[in-house]
mmCIF file of C-alpha atoms in Angstrom:
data_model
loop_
_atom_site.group_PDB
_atom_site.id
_atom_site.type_symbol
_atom_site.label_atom_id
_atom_site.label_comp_id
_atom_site.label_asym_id
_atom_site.label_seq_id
_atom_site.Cartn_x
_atom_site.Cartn_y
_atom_site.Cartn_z
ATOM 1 C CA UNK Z 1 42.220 96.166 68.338
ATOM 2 C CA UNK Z 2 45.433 95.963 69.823
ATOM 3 C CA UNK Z 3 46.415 97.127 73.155
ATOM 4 C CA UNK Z 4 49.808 99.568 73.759
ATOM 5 C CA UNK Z 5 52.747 97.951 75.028
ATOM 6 C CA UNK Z 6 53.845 97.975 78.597
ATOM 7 C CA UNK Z 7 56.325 101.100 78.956
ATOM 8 C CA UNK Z 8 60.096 99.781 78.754
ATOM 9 C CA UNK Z 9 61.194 99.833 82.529
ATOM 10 C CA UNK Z 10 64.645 100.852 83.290
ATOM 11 C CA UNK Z 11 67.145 98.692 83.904
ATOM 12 C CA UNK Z 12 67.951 98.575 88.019
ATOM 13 C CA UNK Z 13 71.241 97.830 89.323
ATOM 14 C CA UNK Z 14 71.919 97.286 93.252
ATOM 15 C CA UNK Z 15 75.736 98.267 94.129
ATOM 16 C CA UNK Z 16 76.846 97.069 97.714
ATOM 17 C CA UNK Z 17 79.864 99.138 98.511
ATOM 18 C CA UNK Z 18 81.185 98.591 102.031
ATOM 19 C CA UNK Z 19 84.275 99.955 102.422
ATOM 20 C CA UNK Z 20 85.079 102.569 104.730
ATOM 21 C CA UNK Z 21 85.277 105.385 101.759
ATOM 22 C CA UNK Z 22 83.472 104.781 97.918
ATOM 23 C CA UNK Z 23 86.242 104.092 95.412
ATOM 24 C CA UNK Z 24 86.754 106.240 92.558
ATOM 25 C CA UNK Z 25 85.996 102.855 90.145
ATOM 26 C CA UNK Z 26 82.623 102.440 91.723
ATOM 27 C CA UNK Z 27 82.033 106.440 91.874
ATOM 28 C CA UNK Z 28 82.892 106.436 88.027
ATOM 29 C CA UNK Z 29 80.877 102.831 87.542
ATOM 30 C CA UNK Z 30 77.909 104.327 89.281
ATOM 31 C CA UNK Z 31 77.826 107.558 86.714
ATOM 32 C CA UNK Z 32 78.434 105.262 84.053
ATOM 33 C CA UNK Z 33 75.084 103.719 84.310
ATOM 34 C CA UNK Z 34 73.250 106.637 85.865
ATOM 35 C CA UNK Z 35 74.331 108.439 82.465
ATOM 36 C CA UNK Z 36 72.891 105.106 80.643
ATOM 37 C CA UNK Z 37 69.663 105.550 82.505
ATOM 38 C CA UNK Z 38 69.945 102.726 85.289
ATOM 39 C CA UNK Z 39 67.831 102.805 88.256
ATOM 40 C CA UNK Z 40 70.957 102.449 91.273
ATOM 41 C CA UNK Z 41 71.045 101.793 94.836
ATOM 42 C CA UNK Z 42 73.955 102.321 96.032
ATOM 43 C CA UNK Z 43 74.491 100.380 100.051
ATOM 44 C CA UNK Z 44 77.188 102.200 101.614
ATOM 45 C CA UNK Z 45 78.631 101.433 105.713
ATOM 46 C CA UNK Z 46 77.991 104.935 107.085
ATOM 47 C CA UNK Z 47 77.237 108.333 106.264
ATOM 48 C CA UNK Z 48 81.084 108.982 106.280
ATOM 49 C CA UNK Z 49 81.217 107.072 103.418
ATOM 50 C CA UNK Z 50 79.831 109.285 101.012
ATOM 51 C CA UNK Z 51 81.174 112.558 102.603
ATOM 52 C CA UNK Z 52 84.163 113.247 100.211
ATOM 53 C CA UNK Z 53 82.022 111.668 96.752
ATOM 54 C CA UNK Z 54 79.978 114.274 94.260
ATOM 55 C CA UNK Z 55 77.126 111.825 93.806
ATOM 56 C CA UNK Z 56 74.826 112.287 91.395
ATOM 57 C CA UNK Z 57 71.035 113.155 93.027
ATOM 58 C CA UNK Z 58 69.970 110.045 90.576
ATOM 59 C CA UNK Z 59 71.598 107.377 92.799
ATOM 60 C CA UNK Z 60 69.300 106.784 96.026
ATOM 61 C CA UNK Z 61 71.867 105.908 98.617
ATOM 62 C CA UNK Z 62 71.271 103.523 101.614
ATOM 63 C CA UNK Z 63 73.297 103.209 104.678
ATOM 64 C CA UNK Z 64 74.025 100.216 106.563
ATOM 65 C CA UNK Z 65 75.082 102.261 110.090
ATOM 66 C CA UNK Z 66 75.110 105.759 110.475
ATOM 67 C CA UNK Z 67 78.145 105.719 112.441
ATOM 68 C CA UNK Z 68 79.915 102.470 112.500
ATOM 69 C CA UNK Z 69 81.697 103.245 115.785
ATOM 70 C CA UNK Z 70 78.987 103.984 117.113
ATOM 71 C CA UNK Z 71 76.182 101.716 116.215
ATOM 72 C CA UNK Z 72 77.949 98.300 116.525
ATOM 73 C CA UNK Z 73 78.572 97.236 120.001
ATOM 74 C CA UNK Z 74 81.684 95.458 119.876
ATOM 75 C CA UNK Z 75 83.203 98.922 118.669
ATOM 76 C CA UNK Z 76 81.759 101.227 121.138
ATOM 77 C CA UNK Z 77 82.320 98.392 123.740
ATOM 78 C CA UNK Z 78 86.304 98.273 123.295
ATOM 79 C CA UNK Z 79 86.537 102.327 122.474
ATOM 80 C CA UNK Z 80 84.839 102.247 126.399
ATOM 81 C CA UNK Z 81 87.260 99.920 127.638
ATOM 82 C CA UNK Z 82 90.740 100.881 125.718
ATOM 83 C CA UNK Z 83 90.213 104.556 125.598
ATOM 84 C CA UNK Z 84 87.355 106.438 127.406
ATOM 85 C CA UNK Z 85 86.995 104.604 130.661
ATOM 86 C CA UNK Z 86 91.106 105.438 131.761
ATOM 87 C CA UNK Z 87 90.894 109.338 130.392
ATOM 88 C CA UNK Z 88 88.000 109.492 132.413
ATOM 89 C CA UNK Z 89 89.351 107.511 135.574
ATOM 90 C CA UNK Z 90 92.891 109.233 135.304
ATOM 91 C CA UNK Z 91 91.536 113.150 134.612
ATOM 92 C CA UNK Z 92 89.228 112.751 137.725
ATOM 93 C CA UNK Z 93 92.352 111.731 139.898
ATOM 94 C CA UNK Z 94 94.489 114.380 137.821
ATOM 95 C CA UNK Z 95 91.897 116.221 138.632
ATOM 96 C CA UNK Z 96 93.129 116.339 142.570
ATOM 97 C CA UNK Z 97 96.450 116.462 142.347
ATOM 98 C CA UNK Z 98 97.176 119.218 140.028
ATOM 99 C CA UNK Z 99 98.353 122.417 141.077
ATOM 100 C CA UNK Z 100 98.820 120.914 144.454
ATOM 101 C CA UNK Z 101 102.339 121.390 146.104
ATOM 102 C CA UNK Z 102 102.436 118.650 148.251
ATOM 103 C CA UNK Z 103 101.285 116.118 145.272
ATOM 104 C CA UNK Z 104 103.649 117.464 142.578
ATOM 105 C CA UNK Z 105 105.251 113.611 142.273
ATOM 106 C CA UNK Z 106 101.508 111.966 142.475
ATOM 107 C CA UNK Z 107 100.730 114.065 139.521
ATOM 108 C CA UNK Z 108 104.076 113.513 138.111
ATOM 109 C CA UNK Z 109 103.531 109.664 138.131
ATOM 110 C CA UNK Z 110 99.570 109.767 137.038
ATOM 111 C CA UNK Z 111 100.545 111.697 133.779
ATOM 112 C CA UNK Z 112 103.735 109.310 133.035
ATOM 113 C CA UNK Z 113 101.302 106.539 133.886
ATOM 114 C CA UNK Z 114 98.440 107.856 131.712
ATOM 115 C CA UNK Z 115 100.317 108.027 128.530
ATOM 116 C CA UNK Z 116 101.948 104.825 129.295
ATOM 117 C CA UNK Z 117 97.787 103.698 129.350
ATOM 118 C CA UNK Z 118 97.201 105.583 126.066
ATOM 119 C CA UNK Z 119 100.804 103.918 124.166
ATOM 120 C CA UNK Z 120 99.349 100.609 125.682
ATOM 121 C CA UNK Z 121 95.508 101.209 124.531
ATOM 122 C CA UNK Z 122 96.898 102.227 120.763
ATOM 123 C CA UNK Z 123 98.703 98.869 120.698
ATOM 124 C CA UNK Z 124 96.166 96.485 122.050
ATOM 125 C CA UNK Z 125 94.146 98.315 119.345
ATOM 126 C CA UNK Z 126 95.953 98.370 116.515
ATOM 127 C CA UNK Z 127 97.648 94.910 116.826
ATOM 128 C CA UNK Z 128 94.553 93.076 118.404
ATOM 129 C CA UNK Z 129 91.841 94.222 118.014
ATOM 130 C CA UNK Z 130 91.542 95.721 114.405
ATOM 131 C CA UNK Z 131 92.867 92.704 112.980
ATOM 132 C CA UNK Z 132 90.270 90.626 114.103
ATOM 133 C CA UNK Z 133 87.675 93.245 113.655
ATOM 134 C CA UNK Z 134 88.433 93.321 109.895
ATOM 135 C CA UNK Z 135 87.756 89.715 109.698
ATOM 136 C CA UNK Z 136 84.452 89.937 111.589
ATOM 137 C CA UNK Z 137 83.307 92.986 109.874
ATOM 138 C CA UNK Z 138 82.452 91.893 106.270
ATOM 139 C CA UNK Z 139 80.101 89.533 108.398
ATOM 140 C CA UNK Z 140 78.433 92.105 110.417
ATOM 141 C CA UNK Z 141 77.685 94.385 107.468
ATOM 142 C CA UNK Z 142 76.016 91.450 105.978
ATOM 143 C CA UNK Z 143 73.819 90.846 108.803
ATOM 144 C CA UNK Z 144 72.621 94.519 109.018
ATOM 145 C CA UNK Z 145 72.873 95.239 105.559
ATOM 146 C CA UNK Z 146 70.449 92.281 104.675
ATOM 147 C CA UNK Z 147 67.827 94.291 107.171
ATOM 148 C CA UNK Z 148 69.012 97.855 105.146
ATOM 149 C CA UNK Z 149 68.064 96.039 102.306
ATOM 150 C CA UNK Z 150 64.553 94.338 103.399
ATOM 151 C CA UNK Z 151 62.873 97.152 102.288
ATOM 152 C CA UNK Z 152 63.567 97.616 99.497
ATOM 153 C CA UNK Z 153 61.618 94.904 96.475
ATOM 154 C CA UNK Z 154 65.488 93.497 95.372
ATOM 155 C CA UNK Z 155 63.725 90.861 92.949
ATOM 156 C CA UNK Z 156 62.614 93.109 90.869
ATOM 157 C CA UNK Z 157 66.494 94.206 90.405
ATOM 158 C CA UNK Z 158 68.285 93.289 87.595
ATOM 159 C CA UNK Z 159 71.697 93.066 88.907
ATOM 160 C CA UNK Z 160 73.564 93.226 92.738
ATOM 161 C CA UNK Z 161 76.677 93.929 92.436
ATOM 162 C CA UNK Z 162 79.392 93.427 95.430
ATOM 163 C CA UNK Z 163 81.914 96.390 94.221
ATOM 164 C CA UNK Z 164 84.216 95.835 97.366
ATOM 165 C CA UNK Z 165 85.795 93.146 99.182
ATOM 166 C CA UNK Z 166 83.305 94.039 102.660
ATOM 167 C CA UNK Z 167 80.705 93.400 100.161
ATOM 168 C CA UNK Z 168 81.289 90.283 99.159
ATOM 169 C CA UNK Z 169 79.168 88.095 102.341
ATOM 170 C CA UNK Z 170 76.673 90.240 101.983
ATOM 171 C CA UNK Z 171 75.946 89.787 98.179
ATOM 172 C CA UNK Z 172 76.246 85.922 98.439
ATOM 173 C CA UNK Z 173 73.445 86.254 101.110
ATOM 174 C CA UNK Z 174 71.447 88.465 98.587
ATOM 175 C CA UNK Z 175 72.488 85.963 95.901
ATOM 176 C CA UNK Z 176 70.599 82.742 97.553
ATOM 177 C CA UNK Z 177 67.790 84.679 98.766
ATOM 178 C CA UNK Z 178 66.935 86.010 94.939
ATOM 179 C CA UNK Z 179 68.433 83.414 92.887
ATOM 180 C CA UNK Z 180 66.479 85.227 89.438
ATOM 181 C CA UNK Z 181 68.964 88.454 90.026
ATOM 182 C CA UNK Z 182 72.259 88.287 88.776
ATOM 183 C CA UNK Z 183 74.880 88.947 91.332
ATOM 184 C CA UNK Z 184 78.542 89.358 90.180
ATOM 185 C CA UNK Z 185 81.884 91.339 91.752
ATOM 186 C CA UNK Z 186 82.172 92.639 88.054
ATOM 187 C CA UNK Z 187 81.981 96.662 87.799
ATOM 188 C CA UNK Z 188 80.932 95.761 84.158
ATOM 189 C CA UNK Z 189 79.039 98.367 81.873
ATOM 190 C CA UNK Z 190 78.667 96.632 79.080
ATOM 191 C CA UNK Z 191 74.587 95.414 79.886
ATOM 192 C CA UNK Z 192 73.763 98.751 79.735
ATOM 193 C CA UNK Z 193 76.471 101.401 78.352
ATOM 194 C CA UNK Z 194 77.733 99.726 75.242
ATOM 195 C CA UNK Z 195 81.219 100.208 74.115
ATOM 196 C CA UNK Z 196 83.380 101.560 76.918
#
């Protein structure tokens, strides 16, 4: 007597894109192998990532932040310090000189003042900070996105791919933790499309 075979499970691939916006390559890799049959998870940074991309219901989609300004301190710590805290601190004292006679220079000097702030704030932050933040930030996404990605059972995976640059720390992480999963950078179809 012979005993039925174990049902053929699908093939399931892991695809860690991290960039700010999903790349029409990985959009079209990721239908590639949904239309094959693959079992994808798709890690993406934030919700905003996925805002502008028809994804297929197939593809379950995890997200490392929900808003990336938002959830990681370092960002909501120098938006506070660049931006918010001197629109707040120069609209309250706006906020007694205007329409006052007597103060017309005062107000005159706070609003030359305040966009001399903002010019200064846009600088600081685009020639200081964000540099260095794009350095750190591969990093951070691979510290949260390891936690993302806890939950889920990735051994039973057959492949992680990295599909981005960001990704890249985060897949090496993955790659020593399950060394029986392939991990590559390669969007290739091949394992499980055929000829394309």
């Amino acid at each position: 007597m012979s005993t039925p075979a174990d049902p053929v499970t699908r093939p399931r691939v892991v695809i860690l894109a991290l960039s700010y916006k999903l790349r029409t390559r990985v959009r079209s890799y990721v239908q590639d192998l949904v239309d094959a049959g693959v079992d994808i998870d798709l890690l993406v940074a934030e919700n905003s990532s996925t805002e502008e991309a028809a994804l297929d219901p197939r593809v379950r989609v995890h997200r490392v932040f929900d808003v990336e300004a938002t959830d990681v301190t370092i960002r909501r710590i120098e938006r506070g310090v660049l931006f918010t805290l001197p629109a707040k601190a120069f609209g309250k004292a706006r906020s007694l000189t205007v329409g006052r006679p007597a103060l017309k220079k005062v107000d005159a000097g706070l609003a030359l003042t305040r966009r001399a702030q903002s010019r200064v704030s846009k600088g600081i932050h685009k020639k200081m900070f964000w540099p260095t933040f794009k350095v750190m930030r591969p990093l951070i996404l691979s510290r949260k996105g390891q936690q993302r990605l806890a939950e889920l059972d990735l051994a039973r995976a057959d492949r992680i791919v990295a599909a981005d640059q960001p990704a890249v720390p985060l897949a090496w992480r993955l790659s020593r933790r399950y060394p029986g999963v392939r991990t590559t950078t390669a969007l290739d179809r091949k394992p499980y499309v055929g000829d394309k």
